[in-house]
mmCIF file of N, CA, C and O in Angstrom:
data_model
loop_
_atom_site.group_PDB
_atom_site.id
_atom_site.type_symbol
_atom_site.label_atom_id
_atom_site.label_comp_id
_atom_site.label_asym_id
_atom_site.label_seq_id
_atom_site.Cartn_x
_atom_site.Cartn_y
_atom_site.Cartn_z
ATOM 1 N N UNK R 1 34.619 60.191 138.260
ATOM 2 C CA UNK R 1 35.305 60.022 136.988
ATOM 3 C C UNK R 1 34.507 60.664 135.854
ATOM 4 O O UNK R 1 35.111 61.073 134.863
ATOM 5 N N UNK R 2 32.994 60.788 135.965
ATOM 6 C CA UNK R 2 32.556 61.207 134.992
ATOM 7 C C UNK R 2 31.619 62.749 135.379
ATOM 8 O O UNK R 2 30.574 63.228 134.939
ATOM 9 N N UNK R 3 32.424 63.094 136.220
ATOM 10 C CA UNK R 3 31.962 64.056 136.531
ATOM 11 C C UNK R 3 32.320 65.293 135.461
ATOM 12 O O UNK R 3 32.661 64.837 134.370
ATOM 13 N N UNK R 4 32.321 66.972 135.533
ATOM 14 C CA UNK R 4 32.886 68.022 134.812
ATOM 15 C C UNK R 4 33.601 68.182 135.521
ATOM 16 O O UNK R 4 33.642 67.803 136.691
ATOM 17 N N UNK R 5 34.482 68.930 134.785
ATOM 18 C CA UNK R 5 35.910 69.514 135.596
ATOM 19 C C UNK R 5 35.252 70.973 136.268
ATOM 20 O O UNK R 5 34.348 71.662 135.795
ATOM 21 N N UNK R 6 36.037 71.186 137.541
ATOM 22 C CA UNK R 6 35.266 72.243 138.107
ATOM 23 C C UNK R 6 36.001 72.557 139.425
ATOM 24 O O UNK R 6 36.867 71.720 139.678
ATOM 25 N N UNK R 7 35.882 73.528 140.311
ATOM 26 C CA UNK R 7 36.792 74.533 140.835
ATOM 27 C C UNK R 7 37.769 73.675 141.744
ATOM 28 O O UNK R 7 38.983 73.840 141.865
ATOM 29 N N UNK R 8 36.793 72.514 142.490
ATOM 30 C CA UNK R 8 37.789 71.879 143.906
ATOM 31 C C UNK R 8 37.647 70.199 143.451
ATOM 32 O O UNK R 8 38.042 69.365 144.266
ATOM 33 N N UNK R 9 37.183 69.827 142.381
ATOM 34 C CA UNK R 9 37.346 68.393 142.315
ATOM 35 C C UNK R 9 38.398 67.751 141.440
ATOM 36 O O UNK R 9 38.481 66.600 141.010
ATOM 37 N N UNK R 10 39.034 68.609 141.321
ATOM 38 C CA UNK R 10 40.352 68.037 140.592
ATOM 39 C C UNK R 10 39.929 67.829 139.676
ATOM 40 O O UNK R 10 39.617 66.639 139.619
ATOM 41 N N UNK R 11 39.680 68.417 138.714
ATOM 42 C CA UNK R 11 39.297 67.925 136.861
ATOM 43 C C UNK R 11 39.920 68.991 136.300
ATOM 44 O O UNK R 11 40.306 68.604 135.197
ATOM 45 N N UNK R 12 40.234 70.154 136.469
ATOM 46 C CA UNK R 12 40.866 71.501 136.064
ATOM 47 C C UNK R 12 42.068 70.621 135.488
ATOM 48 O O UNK R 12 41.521 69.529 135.338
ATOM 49 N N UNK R 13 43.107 70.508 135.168
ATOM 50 C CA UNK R 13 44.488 70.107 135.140
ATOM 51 C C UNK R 13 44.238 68.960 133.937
ATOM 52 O O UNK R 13 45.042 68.739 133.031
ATOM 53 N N UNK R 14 42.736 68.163 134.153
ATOM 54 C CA UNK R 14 42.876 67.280 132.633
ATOM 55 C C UNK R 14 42.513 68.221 131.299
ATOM 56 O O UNK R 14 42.442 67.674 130.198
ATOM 57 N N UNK R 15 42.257 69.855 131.460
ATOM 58 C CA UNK R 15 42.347 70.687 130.294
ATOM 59 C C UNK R 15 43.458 70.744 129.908
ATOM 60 O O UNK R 15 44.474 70.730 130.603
ATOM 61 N N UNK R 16 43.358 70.833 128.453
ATOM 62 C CA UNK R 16 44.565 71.023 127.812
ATOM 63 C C UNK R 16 45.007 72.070 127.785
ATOM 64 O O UNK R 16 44.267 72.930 127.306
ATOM 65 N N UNK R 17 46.733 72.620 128.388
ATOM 66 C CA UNK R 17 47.395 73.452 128.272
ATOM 67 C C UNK R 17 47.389 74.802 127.337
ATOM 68 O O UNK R 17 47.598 75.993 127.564
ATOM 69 N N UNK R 18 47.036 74.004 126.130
ATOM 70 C CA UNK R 18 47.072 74.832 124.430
ATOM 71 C C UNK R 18 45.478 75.763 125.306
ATOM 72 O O UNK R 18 45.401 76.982 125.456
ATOM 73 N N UNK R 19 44.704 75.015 125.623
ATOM 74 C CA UNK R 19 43.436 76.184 125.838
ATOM 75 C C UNK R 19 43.218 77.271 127.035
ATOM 76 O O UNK R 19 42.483 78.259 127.073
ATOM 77 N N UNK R 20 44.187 76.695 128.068
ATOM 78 C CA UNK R 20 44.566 77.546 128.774
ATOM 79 C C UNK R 20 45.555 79.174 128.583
ATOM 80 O O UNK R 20 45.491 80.176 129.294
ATOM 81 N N UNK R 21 46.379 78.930 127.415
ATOM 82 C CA UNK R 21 47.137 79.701 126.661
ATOM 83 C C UNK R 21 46.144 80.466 125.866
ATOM 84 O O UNK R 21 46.249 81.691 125.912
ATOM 85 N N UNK R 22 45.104 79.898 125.073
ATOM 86 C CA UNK R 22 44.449 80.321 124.434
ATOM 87 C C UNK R 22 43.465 80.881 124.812
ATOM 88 O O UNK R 22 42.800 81.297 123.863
ATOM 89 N N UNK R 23 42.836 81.202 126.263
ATOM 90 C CA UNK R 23 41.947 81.492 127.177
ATOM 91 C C UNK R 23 43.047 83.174 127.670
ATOM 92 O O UNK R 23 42.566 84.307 127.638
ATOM 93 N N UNK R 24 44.147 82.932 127.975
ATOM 94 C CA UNK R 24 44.906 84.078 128.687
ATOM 95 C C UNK R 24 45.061 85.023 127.563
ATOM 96 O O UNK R 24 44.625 86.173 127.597
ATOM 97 N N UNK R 25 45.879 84.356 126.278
ATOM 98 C CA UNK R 25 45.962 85.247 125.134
ATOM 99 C C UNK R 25 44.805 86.161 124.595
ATOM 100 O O UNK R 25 44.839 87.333 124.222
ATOM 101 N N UNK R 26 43.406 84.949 124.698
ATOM 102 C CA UNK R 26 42.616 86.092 124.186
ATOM 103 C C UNK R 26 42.355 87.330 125.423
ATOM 104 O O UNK R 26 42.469 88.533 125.188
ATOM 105 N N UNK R 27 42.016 86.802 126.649
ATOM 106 C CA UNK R 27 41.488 88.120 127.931
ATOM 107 C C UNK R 27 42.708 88.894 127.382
ATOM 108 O O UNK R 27 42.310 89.881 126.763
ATOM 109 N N UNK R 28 43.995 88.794 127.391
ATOM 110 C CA UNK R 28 45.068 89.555 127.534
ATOM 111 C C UNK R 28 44.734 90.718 126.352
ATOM 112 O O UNK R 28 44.676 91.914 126.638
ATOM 113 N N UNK R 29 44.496 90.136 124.816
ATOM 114 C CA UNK R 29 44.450 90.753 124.101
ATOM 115 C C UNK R 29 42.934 91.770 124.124
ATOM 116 O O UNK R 29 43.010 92.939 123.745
ATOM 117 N N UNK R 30 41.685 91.222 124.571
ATOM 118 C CA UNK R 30 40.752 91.949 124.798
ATOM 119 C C UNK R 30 41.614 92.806 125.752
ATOM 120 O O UNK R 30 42.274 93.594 125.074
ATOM 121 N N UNK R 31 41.754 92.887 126.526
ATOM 122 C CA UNK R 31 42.344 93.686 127.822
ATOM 123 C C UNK R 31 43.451 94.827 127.200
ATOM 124 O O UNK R 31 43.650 95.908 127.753
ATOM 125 N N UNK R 32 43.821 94.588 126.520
ATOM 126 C CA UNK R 32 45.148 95.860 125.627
ATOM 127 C C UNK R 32 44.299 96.219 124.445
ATOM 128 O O UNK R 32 44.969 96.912 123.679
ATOM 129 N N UNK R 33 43.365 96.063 124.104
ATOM 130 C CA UNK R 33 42.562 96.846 123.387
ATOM 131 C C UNK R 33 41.492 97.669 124.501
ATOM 132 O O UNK R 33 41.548 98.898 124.506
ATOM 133 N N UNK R 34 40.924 97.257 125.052
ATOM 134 C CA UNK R 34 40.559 98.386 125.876
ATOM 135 C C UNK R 34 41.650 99.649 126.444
ATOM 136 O O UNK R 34 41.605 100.879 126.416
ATOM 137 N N UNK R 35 42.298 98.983 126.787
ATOM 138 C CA UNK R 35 43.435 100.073 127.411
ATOM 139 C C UNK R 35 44.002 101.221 126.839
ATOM 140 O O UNK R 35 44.263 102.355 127.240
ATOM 141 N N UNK R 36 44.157 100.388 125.420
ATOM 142 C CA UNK R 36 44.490 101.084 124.216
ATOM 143 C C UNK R 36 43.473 102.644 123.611
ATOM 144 O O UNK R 36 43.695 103.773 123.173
ATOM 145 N N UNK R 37 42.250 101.714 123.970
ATOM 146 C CA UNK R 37 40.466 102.725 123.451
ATOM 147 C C UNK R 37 40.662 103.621 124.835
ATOM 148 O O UNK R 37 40.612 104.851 124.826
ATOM 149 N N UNK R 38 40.882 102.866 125.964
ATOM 150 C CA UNK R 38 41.081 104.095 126.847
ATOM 151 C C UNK R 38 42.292 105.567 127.060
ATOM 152 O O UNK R 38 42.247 106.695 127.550
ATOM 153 N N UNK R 39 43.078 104.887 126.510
ATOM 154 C CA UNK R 39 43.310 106.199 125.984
ATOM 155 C C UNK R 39 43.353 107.261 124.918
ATOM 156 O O UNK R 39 43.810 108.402 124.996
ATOM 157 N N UNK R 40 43.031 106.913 124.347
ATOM 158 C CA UNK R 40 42.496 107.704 122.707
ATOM 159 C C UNK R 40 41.502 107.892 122.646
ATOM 160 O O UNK R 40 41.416 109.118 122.717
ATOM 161 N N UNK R 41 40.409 107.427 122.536
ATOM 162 C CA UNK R 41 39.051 107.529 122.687
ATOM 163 C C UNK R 41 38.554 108.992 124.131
ATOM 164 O O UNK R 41 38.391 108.998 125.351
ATOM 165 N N UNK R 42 38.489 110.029 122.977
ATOM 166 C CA UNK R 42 37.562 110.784 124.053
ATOM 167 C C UNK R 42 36.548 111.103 124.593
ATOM 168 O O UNK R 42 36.224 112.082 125.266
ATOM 169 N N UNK R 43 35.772 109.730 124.083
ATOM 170 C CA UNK R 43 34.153 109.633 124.781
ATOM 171 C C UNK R 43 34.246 108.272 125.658
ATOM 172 O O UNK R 43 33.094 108.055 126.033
ATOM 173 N N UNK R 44 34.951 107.440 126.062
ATOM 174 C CA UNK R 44 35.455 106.207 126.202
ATOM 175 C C UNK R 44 34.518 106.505 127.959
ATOM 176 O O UNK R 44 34.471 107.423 128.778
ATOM 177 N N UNK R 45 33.959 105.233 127.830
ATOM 178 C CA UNK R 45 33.472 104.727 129.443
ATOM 179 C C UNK R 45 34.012 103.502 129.564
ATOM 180 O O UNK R 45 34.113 102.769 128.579
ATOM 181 N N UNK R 46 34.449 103.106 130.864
ATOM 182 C CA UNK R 46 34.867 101.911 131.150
ATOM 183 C C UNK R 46 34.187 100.501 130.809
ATOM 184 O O UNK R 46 33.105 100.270 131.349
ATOM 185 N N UNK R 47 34.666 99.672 130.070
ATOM 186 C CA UNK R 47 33.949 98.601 129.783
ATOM 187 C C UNK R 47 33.334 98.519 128.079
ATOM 188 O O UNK R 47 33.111 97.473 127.469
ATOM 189 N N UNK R 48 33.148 99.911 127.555
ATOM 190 C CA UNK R 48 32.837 100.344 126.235
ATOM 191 C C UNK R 48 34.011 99.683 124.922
ATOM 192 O O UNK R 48 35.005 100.261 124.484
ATOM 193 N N UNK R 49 33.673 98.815 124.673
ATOM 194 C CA UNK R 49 34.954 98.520 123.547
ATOM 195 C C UNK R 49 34.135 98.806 122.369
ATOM 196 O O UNK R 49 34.126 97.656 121.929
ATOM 197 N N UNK R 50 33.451 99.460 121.540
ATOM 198 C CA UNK R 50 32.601 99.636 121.122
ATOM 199 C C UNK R 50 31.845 98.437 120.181
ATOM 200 O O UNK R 50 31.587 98.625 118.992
ATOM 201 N N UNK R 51 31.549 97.248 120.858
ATOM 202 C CA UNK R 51 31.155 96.039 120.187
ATOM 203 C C UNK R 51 29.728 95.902 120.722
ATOM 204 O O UNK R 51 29.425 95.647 121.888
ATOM 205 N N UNK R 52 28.656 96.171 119.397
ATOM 206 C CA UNK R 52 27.353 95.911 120.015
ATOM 207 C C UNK R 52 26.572 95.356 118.742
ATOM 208 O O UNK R 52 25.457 95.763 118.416
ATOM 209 N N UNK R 53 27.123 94.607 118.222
ATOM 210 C CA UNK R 53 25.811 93.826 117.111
ATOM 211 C C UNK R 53 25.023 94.072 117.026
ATOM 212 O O UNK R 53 24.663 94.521 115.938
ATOM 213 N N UNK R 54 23.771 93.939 118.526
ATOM 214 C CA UNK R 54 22.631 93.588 117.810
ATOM 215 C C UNK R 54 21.850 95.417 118.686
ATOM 216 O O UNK R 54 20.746 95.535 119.217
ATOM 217 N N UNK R 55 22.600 96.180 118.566
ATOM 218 C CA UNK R 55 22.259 97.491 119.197
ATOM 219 C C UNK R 55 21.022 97.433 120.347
ATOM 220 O O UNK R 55 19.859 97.809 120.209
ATOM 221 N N UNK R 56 21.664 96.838 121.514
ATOM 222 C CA UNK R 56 20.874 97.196 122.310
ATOM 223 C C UNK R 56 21.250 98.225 123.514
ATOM 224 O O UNK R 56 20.632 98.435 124.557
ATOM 225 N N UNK R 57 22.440 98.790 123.044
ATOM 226 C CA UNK R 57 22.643 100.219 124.049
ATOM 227 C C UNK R 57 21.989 100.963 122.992
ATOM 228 O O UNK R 57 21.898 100.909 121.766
ATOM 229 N N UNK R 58 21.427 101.922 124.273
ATOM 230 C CA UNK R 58 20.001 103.128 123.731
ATOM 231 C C UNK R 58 21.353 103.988 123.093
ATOM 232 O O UNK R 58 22.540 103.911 123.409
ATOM 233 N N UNK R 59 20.582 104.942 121.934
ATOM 234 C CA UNK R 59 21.570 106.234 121.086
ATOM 235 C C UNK R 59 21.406 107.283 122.530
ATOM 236 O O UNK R 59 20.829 107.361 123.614
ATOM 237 N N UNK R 60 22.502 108.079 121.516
ATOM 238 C CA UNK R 60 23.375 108.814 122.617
ATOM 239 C C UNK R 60 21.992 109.798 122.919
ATOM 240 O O UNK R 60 22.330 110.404 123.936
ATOM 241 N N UNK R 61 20.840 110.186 122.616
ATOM 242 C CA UNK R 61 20.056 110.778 123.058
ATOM 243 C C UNK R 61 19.531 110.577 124.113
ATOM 244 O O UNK R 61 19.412 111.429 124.994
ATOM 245 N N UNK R 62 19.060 109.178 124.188
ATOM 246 C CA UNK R 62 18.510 108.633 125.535
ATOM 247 C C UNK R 62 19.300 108.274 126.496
ATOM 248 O O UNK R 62 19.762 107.141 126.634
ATOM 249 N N UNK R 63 19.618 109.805 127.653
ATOM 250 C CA UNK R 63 20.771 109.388 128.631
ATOM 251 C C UNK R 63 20.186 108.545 129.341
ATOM 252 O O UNK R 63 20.751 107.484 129.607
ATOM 253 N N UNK R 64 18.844 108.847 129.834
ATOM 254 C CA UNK R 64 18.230 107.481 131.128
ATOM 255 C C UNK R 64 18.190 106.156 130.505
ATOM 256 O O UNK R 64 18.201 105.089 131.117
ATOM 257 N N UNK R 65 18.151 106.291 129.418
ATOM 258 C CA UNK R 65 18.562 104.459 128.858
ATOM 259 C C UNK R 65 19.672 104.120 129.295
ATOM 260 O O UNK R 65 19.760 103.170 130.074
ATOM 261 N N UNK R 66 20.720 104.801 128.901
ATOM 262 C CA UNK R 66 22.308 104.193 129.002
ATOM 263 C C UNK R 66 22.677 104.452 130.258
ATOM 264 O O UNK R 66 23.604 103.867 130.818
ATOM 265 N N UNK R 67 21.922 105.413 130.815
ATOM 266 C CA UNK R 67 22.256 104.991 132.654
ATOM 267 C C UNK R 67 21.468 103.593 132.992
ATOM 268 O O UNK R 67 21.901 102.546 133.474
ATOM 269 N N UNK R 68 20.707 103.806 132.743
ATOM 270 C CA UNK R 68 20.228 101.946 132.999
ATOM 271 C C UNK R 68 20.807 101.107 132.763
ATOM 272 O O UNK R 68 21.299 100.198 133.432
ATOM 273 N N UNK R 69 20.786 101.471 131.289
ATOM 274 C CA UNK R 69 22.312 99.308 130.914
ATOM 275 C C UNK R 69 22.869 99.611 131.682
ATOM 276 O O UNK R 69 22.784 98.976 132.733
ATOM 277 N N UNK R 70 23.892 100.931 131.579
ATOM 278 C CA UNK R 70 25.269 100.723 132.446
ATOM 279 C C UNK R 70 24.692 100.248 134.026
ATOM 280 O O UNK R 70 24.797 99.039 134.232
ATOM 281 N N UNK R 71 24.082 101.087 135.180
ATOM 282 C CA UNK R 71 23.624 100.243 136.190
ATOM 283 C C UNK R 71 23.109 98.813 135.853
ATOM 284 O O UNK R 71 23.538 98.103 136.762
ATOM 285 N N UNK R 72 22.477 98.140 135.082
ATOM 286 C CA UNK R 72 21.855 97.054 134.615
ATOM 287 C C UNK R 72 23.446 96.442 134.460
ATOM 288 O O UNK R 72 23.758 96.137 135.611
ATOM 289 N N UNK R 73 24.059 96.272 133.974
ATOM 290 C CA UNK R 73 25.398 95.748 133.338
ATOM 291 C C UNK R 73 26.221 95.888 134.979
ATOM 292 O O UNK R 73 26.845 94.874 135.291
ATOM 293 N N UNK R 74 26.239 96.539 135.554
ATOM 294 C CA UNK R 74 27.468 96.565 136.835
ATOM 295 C C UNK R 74 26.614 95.772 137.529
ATOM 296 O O UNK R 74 27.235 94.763 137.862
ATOM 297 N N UNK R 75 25.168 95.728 138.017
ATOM 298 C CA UNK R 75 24.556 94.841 138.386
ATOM 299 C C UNK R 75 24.700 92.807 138.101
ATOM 300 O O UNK R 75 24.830 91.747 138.714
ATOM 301 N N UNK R 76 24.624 93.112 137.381
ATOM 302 C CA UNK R 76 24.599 91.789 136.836
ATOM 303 C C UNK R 76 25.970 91.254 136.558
ATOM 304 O O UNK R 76 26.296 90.067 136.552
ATOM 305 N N UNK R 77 26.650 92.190 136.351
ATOM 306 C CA UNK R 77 28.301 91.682 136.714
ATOM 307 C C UNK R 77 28.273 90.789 138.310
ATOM 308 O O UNK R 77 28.248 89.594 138.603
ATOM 309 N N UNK R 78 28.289 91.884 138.984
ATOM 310 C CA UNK R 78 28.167 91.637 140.583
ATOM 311 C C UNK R 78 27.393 90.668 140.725
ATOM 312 O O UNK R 78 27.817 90.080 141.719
ATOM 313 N N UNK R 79 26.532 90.150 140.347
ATOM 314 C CA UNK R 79 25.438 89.173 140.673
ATOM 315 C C UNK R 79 25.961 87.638 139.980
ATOM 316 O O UNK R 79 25.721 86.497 140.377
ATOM 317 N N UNK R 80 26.687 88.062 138.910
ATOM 318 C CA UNK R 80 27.585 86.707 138.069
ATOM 319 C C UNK R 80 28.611 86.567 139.144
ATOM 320 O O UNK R 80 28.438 85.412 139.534
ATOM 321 N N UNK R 81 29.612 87.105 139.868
ATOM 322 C CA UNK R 81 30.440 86.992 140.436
ATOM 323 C C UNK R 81 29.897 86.230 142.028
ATOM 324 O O UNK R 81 30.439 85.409 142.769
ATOM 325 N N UNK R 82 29.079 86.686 142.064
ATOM 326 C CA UNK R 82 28.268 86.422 143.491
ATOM 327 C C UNK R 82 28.617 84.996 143.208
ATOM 328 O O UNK R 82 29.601 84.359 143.584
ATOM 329 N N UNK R 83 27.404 84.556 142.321
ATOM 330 C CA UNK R 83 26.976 83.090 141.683
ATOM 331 C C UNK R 83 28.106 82.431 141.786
ATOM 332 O O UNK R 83 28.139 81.606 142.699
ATOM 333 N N UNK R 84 29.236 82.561 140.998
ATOM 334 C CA UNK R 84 30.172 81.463 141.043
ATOM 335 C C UNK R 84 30.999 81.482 142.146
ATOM 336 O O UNK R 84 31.767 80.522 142.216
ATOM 337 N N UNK R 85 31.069 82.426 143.161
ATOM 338 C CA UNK R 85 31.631 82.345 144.099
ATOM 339 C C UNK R 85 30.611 81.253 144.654
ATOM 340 O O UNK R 85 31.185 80.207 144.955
ATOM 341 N N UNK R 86 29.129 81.248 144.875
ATOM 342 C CA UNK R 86 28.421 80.589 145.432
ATOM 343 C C UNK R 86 28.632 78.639 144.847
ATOM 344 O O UNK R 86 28.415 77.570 145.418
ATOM 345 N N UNK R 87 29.175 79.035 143.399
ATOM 346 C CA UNK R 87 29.151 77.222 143.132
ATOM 347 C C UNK R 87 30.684 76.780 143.609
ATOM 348 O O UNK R 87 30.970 75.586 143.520
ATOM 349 N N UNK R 88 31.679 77.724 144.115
ATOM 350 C CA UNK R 88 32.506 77.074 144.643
ATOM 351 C C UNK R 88 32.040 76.816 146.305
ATOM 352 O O UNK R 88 31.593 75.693 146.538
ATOM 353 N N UNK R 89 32.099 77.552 147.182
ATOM 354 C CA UNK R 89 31.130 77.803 148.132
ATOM 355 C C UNK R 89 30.894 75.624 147.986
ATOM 356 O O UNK R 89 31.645 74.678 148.225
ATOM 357 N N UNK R 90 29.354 75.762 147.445
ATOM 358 C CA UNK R 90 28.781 74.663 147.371
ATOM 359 C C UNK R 90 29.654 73.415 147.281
ATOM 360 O O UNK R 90 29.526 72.569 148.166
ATOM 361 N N UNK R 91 30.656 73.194 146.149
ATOM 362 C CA UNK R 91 31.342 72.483 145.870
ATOM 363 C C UNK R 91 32.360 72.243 146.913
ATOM 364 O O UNK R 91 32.971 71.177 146.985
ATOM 365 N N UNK R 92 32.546 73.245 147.730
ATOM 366 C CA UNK R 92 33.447 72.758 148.922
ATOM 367 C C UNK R 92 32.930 71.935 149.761
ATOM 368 O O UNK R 92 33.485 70.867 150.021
ATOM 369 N N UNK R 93 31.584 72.374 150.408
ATOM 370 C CA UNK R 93 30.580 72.058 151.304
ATOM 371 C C UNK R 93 29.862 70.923 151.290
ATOM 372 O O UNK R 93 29.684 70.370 152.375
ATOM 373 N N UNK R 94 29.233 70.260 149.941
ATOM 374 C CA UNK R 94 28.738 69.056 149.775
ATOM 375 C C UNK R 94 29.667 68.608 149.349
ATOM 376 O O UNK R 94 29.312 67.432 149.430
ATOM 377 N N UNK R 95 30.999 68.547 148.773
ATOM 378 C CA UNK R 95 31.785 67.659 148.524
ATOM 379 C C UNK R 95 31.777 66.653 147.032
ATOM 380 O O UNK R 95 32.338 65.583 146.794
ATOM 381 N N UNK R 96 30.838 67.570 146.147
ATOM 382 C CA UNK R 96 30.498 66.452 144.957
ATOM 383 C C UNK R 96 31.150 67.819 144.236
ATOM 384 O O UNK R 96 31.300 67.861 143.015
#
């Protein structure tokens, strides 16, 4: 009962609807702005929406920098995806 809501214990469904809407609307709308930059944009790399605050992609001089984030960034994508596949995984298996 006082657990978090989470992939296989049935707590998903006591979120409220309104944030589920509000969770799709925003990906949706991030998602048609990329699409959008992808096609107009003629320097456009996948994943580039051009949002970087606190500038930590290297300037366009330093190509071996920005080959790094970008490998660094597909990396660590893959490695986030791993992970939560792994806490469902778990959550099936021990049963809590």
């Amino acid at each position: 009962a006082d657990r978090a809501p989470s992939l296989l214990n049935g707590g998903l469904e006591k979120i409220s609807p309104l944030w589920w809407g509000f969770c799709i609307g925003l990906t949706a709308a991030i998602d048609l702005y990329g699409v959008r930059r992808a096609r107009f944009a003629p320097d456009y790399l996948p994943g580039d929406l051009g949002f970087d605050p606190f500038g930590f992609y290297p300037s366009e001089e330093n190509i071996k920098g920005r080959e790094a984030m970008q490998l660094a960034e597909i990396k660590h994508g893959r490695l986030a995806m791993i992970a939560v596949t792994g806490y469902g995984i778990q959550e099936g298996v021990l049963k809590q």
